[in-house]
Short mmCIF file of C-alpha atoms in Angstrom, two decimals:
data_model
loop_
_atom_site.label_atom_id
_atom_site.label_comp_id
_atom_site.label_asym_id
_atom_site.label_seq_id
_atom_site.Cartn_x
_atom_site.Cartn_y
_atom_site.Cartn_z
CA MET A 72 -18.36 -121.04 61.39
CA LYS A 73 -20.26 -117.80 60.08
CA TYR A 74 -23.25 -116.77 61.62
CA LEU A 75 -26.12 -114.68 59.91
CA LYS A 76 -26.93 -111.29 61.56
CA PHE A 77 -30.51 -110.93 62.22
CA ASN A 78 -31.82 -107.68 60.43
CA HIS A 79 -34.95 -106.49 61.97
CA GLY A 80 -35.51 -103.77 59.26
CA LEU A 81 -35.62 -106.39 56.40
CA LEU A 82 -37.94 -108.47 58.48
CA ILE A 83 -40.39 -105.51 58.75
CA LEU A 84 -40.07 -104.50 55.25
CA ALA A 85 -40.82 -108.12 54.20
CA MET A 86 -43.94 -108.23 56.20
CA VAL A 87 -45.11 -104.89 54.83
CA LEU A 88 -44.81 -106.13 51.33
CA ILE A 89 -46.55 -109.34 52.13
CA ILE A 90 -49.50 -107.75 53.96
CA MET A 91 -49.64 -104.45 51.61
CA PRO A 92 -52.48 -104.87 49.17
CA SER A 93 -51.64 -104.71 45.49
CA CYS A 94 -52.48 -101.10 44.04
CA LYS A 95 -54.49 -101.19 40.76
CA PRO A 96 -54.40 -98.24 38.40
CA GLY A 97 -58.14 -98.01 38.59
CA GLU A 98 -58.21 -97.53 42.34
CA LYS A 99 -55.96 -94.28 42.41
CA THR A 100 -57.68 -91.35 43.78
CA ILE A 101 -56.87 -87.71 42.53
CA ILE A 102 -56.96 -85.15 45.25
CA LYS A 103 -58.77 -82.11 43.97
CA ASP A 104 -59.76 -80.03 46.86
CA GLY A 105 -60.06 -79.84 50.59
CA LYS A 106 -63.03 -82.17 50.86
CA ASP A 107 -61.23 -84.88 48.88
CA ARG A 108 -58.42 -84.57 51.38
CA LEU A 109 -60.76 -84.92 54.39
CA THR A 110 -62.31 -88.07 52.71
CA ALA A 111 -58.82 -89.50 52.09
CA TYR A 112 -57.67 -88.90 55.62
CA ALA A 113 -60.81 -90.64 56.96
CA LYS A 114 -59.97 -93.66 54.77
CA HIS A 115 -56.37 -93.44 56.08
CA LEU A 116 -57.82 -93.51 59.74
CA ASP A 117 -59.95 -96.54 58.85
CA MET A 118 -56.95 -98.43 57.47
CA GLU A 119 -54.79 -97.54 60.54
CA LYS A 120 -57.39 -99.23 62.83
CA THR A 121 -56.91 -102.56 60.93
CA SER A 122 -53.31 -102.32 60.44
CA SER A 123 -51.05 -105.19 61.68
CA PHE A 124 -48.41 -102.36 62.98
CA ASN A 125 -50.93 -100.13 64.69
CA GLU A 126 -49.94 -101.42 68.36
CA LEU A 127 -46.19 -101.07 67.83
CA ASP A 128 -44.52 -98.90 70.39
CA TRP A 129 -41.80 -96.71 69.16
CA GLN A 130 -38.90 -95.34 70.85
CA PHE A 131 -37.48 -91.67 70.34
CA LEU A 132 -33.84 -92.09 69.32
CA GLY A 133 -33.01 -88.43 68.67
CA PRO A 134 -31.58 -86.13 67.62
CA ASN A 135 -32.34 -83.96 70.53
CA ASN A 136 -31.08 -80.47 69.09
CA THR A 137 -33.63 -80.31 66.16
CA SER A 138 -36.41 -77.91 65.97
CA GLY A 139 -38.26 -75.72 63.54
CA ARG A 140 -40.45 -72.65 63.15
CA MET A 141 -43.01 -71.86 65.78
CA THR A 142 -45.93 -69.95 64.12
CA ASP A 143 -48.01 -68.76 67.18
CA VAL A 144 -48.16 -68.89 71.05
CA ALA A 145 -51.58 -68.43 72.91
CA VAL A 146 -52.00 -68.33 76.80
CA SER A 147 -55.41 -69.13 78.33
CA PRO A 148 -57.46 -66.28 79.75
CA GLU A 149 -56.68 -67.68 83.31
CA GLY A 150 -52.99 -68.33 82.78
CA ASP A 151 -53.15 -71.89 83.48
CA TYR A 152 -52.01 -73.33 80.29
CA ILE A 153 -50.09 -72.16 77.27
CA LEU A 154 -50.50 -73.31 73.64
CA SER A 155 -47.58 -73.32 70.95
CA ALA A 156 -48.21 -74.06 67.39
CA SER A 157 -45.57 -74.93 64.93
CA ALA A 158 -45.16 -74.87 60.84
CA SER A 159 -45.04 -78.68 60.45
CA GLY A 160 -45.56 -80.11 63.83
CA GLY A 161 -49.01 -79.49 65.18
CA VAL A 162 -50.04 -77.97 68.42
CA TRP A 163 -48.51 -78.43 71.81
CA LYS A 164 -49.87 -77.75 75.36
CA SER A 165 -48.06 -76.70 78.52
CA THR A 166 -49.88 -76.60 81.96
CA ASP A 167 -46.64 -75.86 84.05
CA SER A 168 -45.46 -72.63 82.53
CA GLY A 169 -43.36 -74.23 79.59
CA GLU A 170 -41.61 -76.65 81.62
CA SER A 171 -42.93 -79.67 79.72
CA TRP A 172 -45.04 -79.97 76.68
CA ALA A 173 -47.50 -82.41 75.28
CA PRO A 174 -48.95 -82.67 71.78
CA ILE A 175 -52.62 -82.02 71.41
CA PHE A 176 -53.10 -81.65 67.66
CA GLU A 177 -50.91 -84.48 65.95
CA LYS A 178 -53.48 -86.69 64.11
CA GLU A 179 -55.31 -84.53 61.65
CA VAL A 180 -55.23 -83.97 58.05
CA SER A 181 -52.64 -81.21 58.34
CA VAL A 182 -50.20 -80.59 61.34
CA SER A 183 -49.00 -77.25 59.49
CA ILE A 184 -50.46 -74.48 61.72
CA GLY A 185 -51.25 -70.82 60.68
CA ASP A 186 -52.74 -69.60 63.65
CA ILE A 187 -54.22 -70.56 67.21
CA ALA A 188 -56.82 -68.86 69.45
CA ILE A 189 -58.23 -69.22 72.79
CA ALA A 190 -61.62 -67.75 73.61
CA PRO A 191 -61.21 -64.95 76.01
CA SER A 192 -64.57 -65.86 77.65
CA ASP A 193 -63.97 -69.51 77.88
CA LYS A 194 -60.57 -71.00 78.25
CA ASN A 195 -61.94 -74.55 76.83
CA ILE A 196 -62.65 -73.23 73.59
CA ILE A 197 -59.67 -73.43 71.14
CA TRP A 198 -59.55 -72.57 67.49
CA ILE A 199 -56.70 -73.99 65.28
CA GLY A 200 -56.30 -72.69 61.85
CA THR A 201 -54.20 -75.08 59.57
CA GLY A 202 -51.77 -74.19 56.91
CA GLU A 203 -48.65 -72.07 57.59
CA SER A 204 -49.14 -68.47 56.19
CA ASN A 205 -45.71 -67.48 55.91
CA ILE A 206 -45.15 -69.18 52.60
CA PHE A 207 -41.55 -70.47 52.90
CA ARG A 208 -40.41 -73.12 50.37
CA SER A 209 -41.04 -75.49 53.05
CA SER A 210 -44.40 -74.43 54.01
CA HIS A 211 -47.28 -77.00 53.84
CA ALA A 212 -50.98 -76.43 53.06
CA GLY A 213 -53.70 -76.88 55.56
CA CYS A 214 -57.02 -78.28 55.26
CA GLY A 215 -59.48 -75.61 57.09
CA ILE A 216 -60.07 -74.83 60.70
CA TYR A 217 -60.63 -77.04 63.77
CA LYS A 218 -62.49 -76.36 67.12
CA SER A 219 -62.17 -77.68 70.68
CA ASN A 220 -64.62 -77.19 73.31
CA ASP A 221 -62.78 -79.21 75.99
CA GLY A 222 -59.57 -77.60 76.19
CA GLY A 223 -57.85 -79.39 73.34
CA VAL A 224 -58.80 -82.97 74.40
CA THR A 225 -60.70 -83.41 71.17
CA PHE A 226 -61.12 -81.41 67.94
CA THR A 227 -63.72 -80.87 65.22
CA HIS A 228 -63.27 -79.75 61.66
CA MET A 229 -65.41 -76.59 61.22
CA GLY A 230 -64.90 -76.06 57.51
CA LEU A 231 -62.86 -73.71 55.32
CA GLU A 232 -61.22 -76.65 53.91
CA ASN A 233 -59.95 -74.91 50.67
CA SER A 234 -58.42 -71.98 52.51
CA ASN A 235 -54.86 -73.64 52.27
CA THR A 236 -53.28 -71.25 54.75
CA ILE A 237 -54.86 -69.37 57.66
CA SER A 238 -53.13 -66.28 58.91
CA ARG A 239 -55.18 -65.06 61.93
CA ILE A 240 -57.92 -66.06 64.16
CA ILE A 241 -59.89 -63.39 66.23
CA ILE A 242 -62.45 -64.53 68.97
CA HIS A 243 -65.08 -62.05 70.24
CA PRO A 244 -64.29 -61.10 73.81
CA GLU A 245 -67.53 -61.93 75.29
CA ASN A 246 -69.49 -64.07 72.58
CA PRO A 247 -67.29 -67.17 71.70
CA ASP A 248 -69.44 -68.04 68.79
CA ILE A 249 -68.25 -64.79 66.89
CA VAL A 250 -64.96 -65.68 65.25
CA TYR A 251 -62.96 -63.80 62.43
CA VAL A 252 -60.62 -65.97 60.33
CA GLY A 253 -57.99 -64.56 57.93
CA VAL A 254 -57.43 -66.70 54.84
CA SER A 255 -54.17 -65.97 52.96
CA GLY A 256 -54.84 -68.86 50.54
CA ASN A 257 -52.82 -70.90 48.35
CA GLU A 258 -49.12 -70.43 48.47
CA TRP A 259 -48.48 -71.22 44.84
CA THR A 260 -51.78 -70.57 42.62
CA PRO A 261 -54.67 -68.48 42.70
CA ASN A 262 -57.82 -69.52 44.63
CA LYS A 263 -61.10 -67.72 45.27
CA GLU A 264 -61.27 -68.72 49.04
CA ARG A 265 -58.84 -65.85 49.91
CA GLY A 266 -60.31 -63.16 52.40
CA LEU A 267 -61.80 -62.54 55.83
CA TYR A 268 -64.49 -65.03 57.10
CA MET A 269 -66.96 -64.40 59.90
CA THR A 270 -68.92 -66.93 61.89
CA ASP A 271 -71.70 -65.91 64.47
CA ASP A 272 -72.86 -69.46 65.14
CA GLY A 273 -69.60 -71.06 66.48
CA GLY A 274 -68.42 -72.22 63.25
CA LYS A 275 -71.49 -73.95 61.60
CA THR A 276 -71.59 -71.61 58.91
CA TRP A 277 -69.00 -68.86 57.53
CA THR A 278 -69.58 -65.56 55.62
CA PRO A 279 -66.90 -63.90 53.59
CA THR A 280 -66.73 -60.38 54.83
CA LEU A 281 -63.80 -58.88 53.02
CA GLN A 282 -62.64 -60.17 49.75
CA LYS A 283 -60.67 -58.69 46.92
CA ASP A 284 -59.63 -61.34 44.40
CA GLU A 285 -58.03 -64.76 43.75
CA LEU A 286 -54.52 -63.32 44.27
CA THR A 287 -55.18 -61.24 47.45
CA GLY A 288 -55.75 -62.77 50.87
CA VAL A 289 -56.00 -61.44 54.40
CA ILE A 290 -52.75 -61.83 56.24
CA ASP A 291 -53.40 -60.01 59.57
CA VAL A 292 -56.57 -59.09 61.64
CA ASP A 293 -57.00 -57.32 64.91
CA MET A 294 -59.83 -56.19 67.13
CA ASP A 295 -60.02 -52.84 69.03
CA PRO A 296 -60.00 -53.86 72.95
CA SER A 297 -62.36 -50.95 73.83
CA ASP A 298 -64.80 -51.66 70.94
CA SER A 299 -65.37 -55.03 69.48
CA ASN A 300 -67.06 -53.63 66.56
CA ILE A 301 -63.86 -51.98 65.26
CA ILE A 302 -61.84 -54.43 63.40
CA TYR A 303 -58.72 -54.14 61.30
CA ALA A 304 -57.44 -56.37 58.61
CA SER A 305 -54.52 -56.15 56.28
CA THR A 306 -54.49 -57.74 52.61
CA TRP A 307 -51.49 -59.43 50.95
CA GLN A 308 -51.46 -59.99 47.23
CA ARG A 309 -48.96 -62.74 46.33
CA VAL A 310 -48.60 -66.09 44.82
CA ARG A 311 -44.84 -67.62 45.29
CA LYS A 312 -43.17 -68.47 42.27
CA LYS A 313 -40.84 -71.58 42.31
CA TRP A 314 -37.90 -69.30 41.49
CA ASN A 315 -38.32 -66.41 43.65
CA ASP A 316 -39.31 -65.28 47.16
CA PRO A 317 -42.89 -63.90 47.26
CA ARG A 318 -42.73 -60.12 46.23
CA THR A 319 -44.86 -57.67 44.41
CA GLU A 320 -44.92 -57.93 40.60
CA PRO A 321 -46.01 -55.41 38.09
CA GLY A 322 -49.72 -54.73 38.53
CA TYR A 323 -49.72 -55.89 42.10
CA THR A 324 -51.51 -53.20 44.11
CA GLY A 325 -53.73 -55.23 46.36
CA CYS A 326 -51.58 -54.88 49.72
CA SER A 327 -53.39 -52.41 51.96
CA ILE A 328 -55.05 -51.97 55.38
CA TYR A 329 -58.83 -52.02 55.96
CA LYS A 330 -61.07 -51.02 58.89
CA SER A 331 -64.56 -51.96 59.98
CA VAL A 332 -66.60 -50.12 62.64
CA ASP A 333 -69.76 -52.39 62.44
CA GLY A 334 -68.21 -55.95 63.39
CA GLY A 335 -67.10 -56.67 59.90
CA LYS A 336 -70.15 -55.87 58.08
CA SER A 337 -68.45 -53.26 55.84
CA TRP A 338 -64.98 -52.11 55.24
CA ASN A 339 -63.05 -49.10 54.34
CA GLU A 340 -59.36 -48.72 53.12
CA ILE A 341 -57.16 -46.83 55.51
CA SER A 342 -53.84 -46.01 53.82
CA GLU A 343 -53.26 -42.24 53.90
CA GLY A 344 -49.49 -41.64 54.71
CA LEU A 345 -48.45 -45.34 53.59
CA MET A 346 -46.04 -45.77 50.56
CA VAL A 347 -47.89 -46.19 47.08
CA PRO A 348 -49.62 -49.45 46.59
CA GLU A 349 -47.15 -50.56 44.03
CA TYR A 350 -44.52 -50.80 46.78
CA ARG A 351 -46.42 -52.45 49.40
CA GLY A 352 -45.84 -56.10 50.47
CA ARG A 353 -46.96 -58.13 53.46
CA ILE A 354 -48.63 -55.97 56.16
CA GLY A 355 -48.81 -56.63 59.96
CA VAL A 356 -51.20 -54.69 61.97
CA ASP A 357 -51.26 -54.22 65.93
CA ILE A 358 -53.00 -51.96 68.54
CA ALA A 359 -51.15 -50.35 71.42
CA ALA A 360 -52.21 -52.00 74.56
CA SER A 361 -51.91 -48.65 76.30
CA ASN A 362 -54.11 -46.80 73.94
CA PRO A 363 -56.32 -48.12 71.28
CA ASN A 364 -56.23 -44.90 69.28
CA ILE A 365 -52.52 -45.79 68.43
CA LEU A 366 -51.87 -48.37 65.65
CA TYR A 367 -48.60 -49.71 64.21
CA ALA A 368 -48.09 -51.33 60.69
CA TYR A 369 -45.09 -53.34 59.95
CA ILE A 370 -44.76 -53.28 56.14
CA ASP A 371 -42.50 -54.69 53.41
CA ASP A 372 -41.38 -51.84 51.09
CA TYR A 373 -40.51 -53.06 47.75
CA GLU A 374 -39.15 -49.71 46.11
CA VAL A 375 -35.69 -50.78 44.75
CA VAL A 376 -33.08 -48.31 46.61
CA ARG A 377 -29.91 -50.07 45.25
CA GLU A 378 -28.97 -51.92 42.27
CA PRO A 379 -26.71 -55.03 42.78
CA THR A 380 -23.13 -54.72 42.41
CA GLU A 381 -21.23 -57.19 40.19
CA GLU A 382 -20.72 -59.76 42.74
CA GLU A 383 -24.23 -59.46 43.90
CA ARG A 384 -25.61 -59.70 40.41
CA ASN A 385 -27.13 -63.31 40.68
CA ASP A 386 -29.52 -64.08 43.72
CA SER A 387 -29.61 -67.10 45.85
CA TYR A 388 -31.41 -68.86 43.07
CA GLY A 389 -28.66 -68.17 40.44
CA LEU A 390 -31.14 -65.80 38.75
CA PRO A 391 -30.39 -62.03 37.96
CA SER A 392 -31.03 -59.94 41.00
CA CYS A 393 -33.87 -57.50 41.08
CA GLY A 394 -31.97 -54.97 43.41
CA PHE A 395 -32.23 -54.27 46.99
CA ILE A 396 -35.59 -53.19 48.22
CA ARG A 397 -36.15 -50.76 51.06
CA GLY A 398 -37.47 -53.75 53.11
CA ALA A 399 -38.95 -53.65 56.54
CA GLN A 400 -40.83 -50.18 57.49
CA LEU A 401 -42.73 -49.31 60.54
CA PHE A 402 -45.69 -46.94 60.33
CA ARG A 403 -47.81 -45.44 63.24
CA SER A 404 -51.16 -43.90 63.51
CA GLU A 405 -52.37 -41.94 66.43
CA ASN A 406 -56.00 -41.55 65.22
CA LYS A 407 -57.18 -45.23 64.70
CA GLY A 408 -55.82 -45.62 61.22
CA GLU A 409 -57.10 -42.38 59.80
CA SER A 410 -53.69 -41.38 58.76
CA TRP A 411 -50.09 -43.00 59.10
CA GLU A 412 -46.56 -41.66 59.57
CA ARG A 413 -43.51 -43.49 58.86
CA VAL A 414 -41.42 -43.84 62.05
CA SER A 415 -38.42 -46.37 60.96
CA PRO A 416 -35.32 -45.25 59.21
CA LEU A 417 -35.88 -44.67 55.63
CA ASP A 418 -32.64 -46.29 54.47
CA ASP A 419 -31.46 -48.69 56.94
CA PRO A 420 -29.47 -51.45 55.30
CA LEU A 421 -30.23 -53.80 58.18
CA LEU A 422 -34.07 -53.52 57.45
CA GLN A 423 -33.37 -54.20 53.74
CA ARG A 424 -32.87 -58.00 55.05
CA LEU A 425 -36.01 -58.00 56.91
CA CYS A 426 -38.72 -58.61 54.46
CA ASN A 427 -41.04 -61.28 52.81
CA THR A 428 -41.42 -64.25 54.89
CA TYR A 429 -38.92 -63.79 57.79
CA GLY A 430 -39.70 -62.44 61.35
CA TRP A 431 -43.51 -62.52 61.37
CA VAL A 432 -45.55 -64.27 64.13
#
């Protein structure tokens, strides 16, 4: 006698097909911008509340050896908790020095994280910028910026829903209502929301303080620890093509470093000593903790230094290689950016492999 084997998967599928309402062509919604995404997600949450499956208990079955890109780490000013942000898995919190982690940001419109920040003057204030700014092929768009006033228990959407990717969040050391947000923009297409935004009312309103064009966003921001009115920002002109990694194209001269001495109200370009604009790519800026006069700039140098050999003629996409660029270069300034000097080897084959989207935090 033969027995039928009970298939739980088929039973669940049948239940879904029975319960799921039929989709009518006229009911389809076209998502045009960030506000549409927020509206659609609110509808999703309402549907979730009435779903027949909302009380199902899920059991993790593995695998245990799989992870992905972590885009940022932040430590509370008192050192009692750590936050870790991921490229596509939300934000995690540890209160035992990293021994264990719990998700605190996993049920929002986007769980692709560009940057996180904790207010130096209030450990309960946390900002999360959605949308990974590294623009990998597997990067996902965000839907603006979120804020928590209770240490990550709850979050509120605070705008910038059309930013797509957020690269950096800087909070004033004494006034947590003053926040600077770098918006690197849409990975694949131009968008006017790129640039640096500032709020002085805790996120109720935002003002663009540094904007160039629809192709150029702000990829890094830093504040002088000895003077909060001095702010540095680097711009990145790029739109990723489906067939290539993001790199400069003819006419791209928008990658540079800017400085403000009045809290972001006005900006001046500080690029003396850097390579010519046509060769600049992504730029990371940092201030030496031991001396705020000393700055470092980590820059992709796109000057072609070697043509491909016959074996290297096609790149990983199967397209003709554009040649080998100089790659990652390190510059140093000892006068708060007034002038720069290259301090990395000029022609290091290893550095040619460190560029574009890789190795950035």
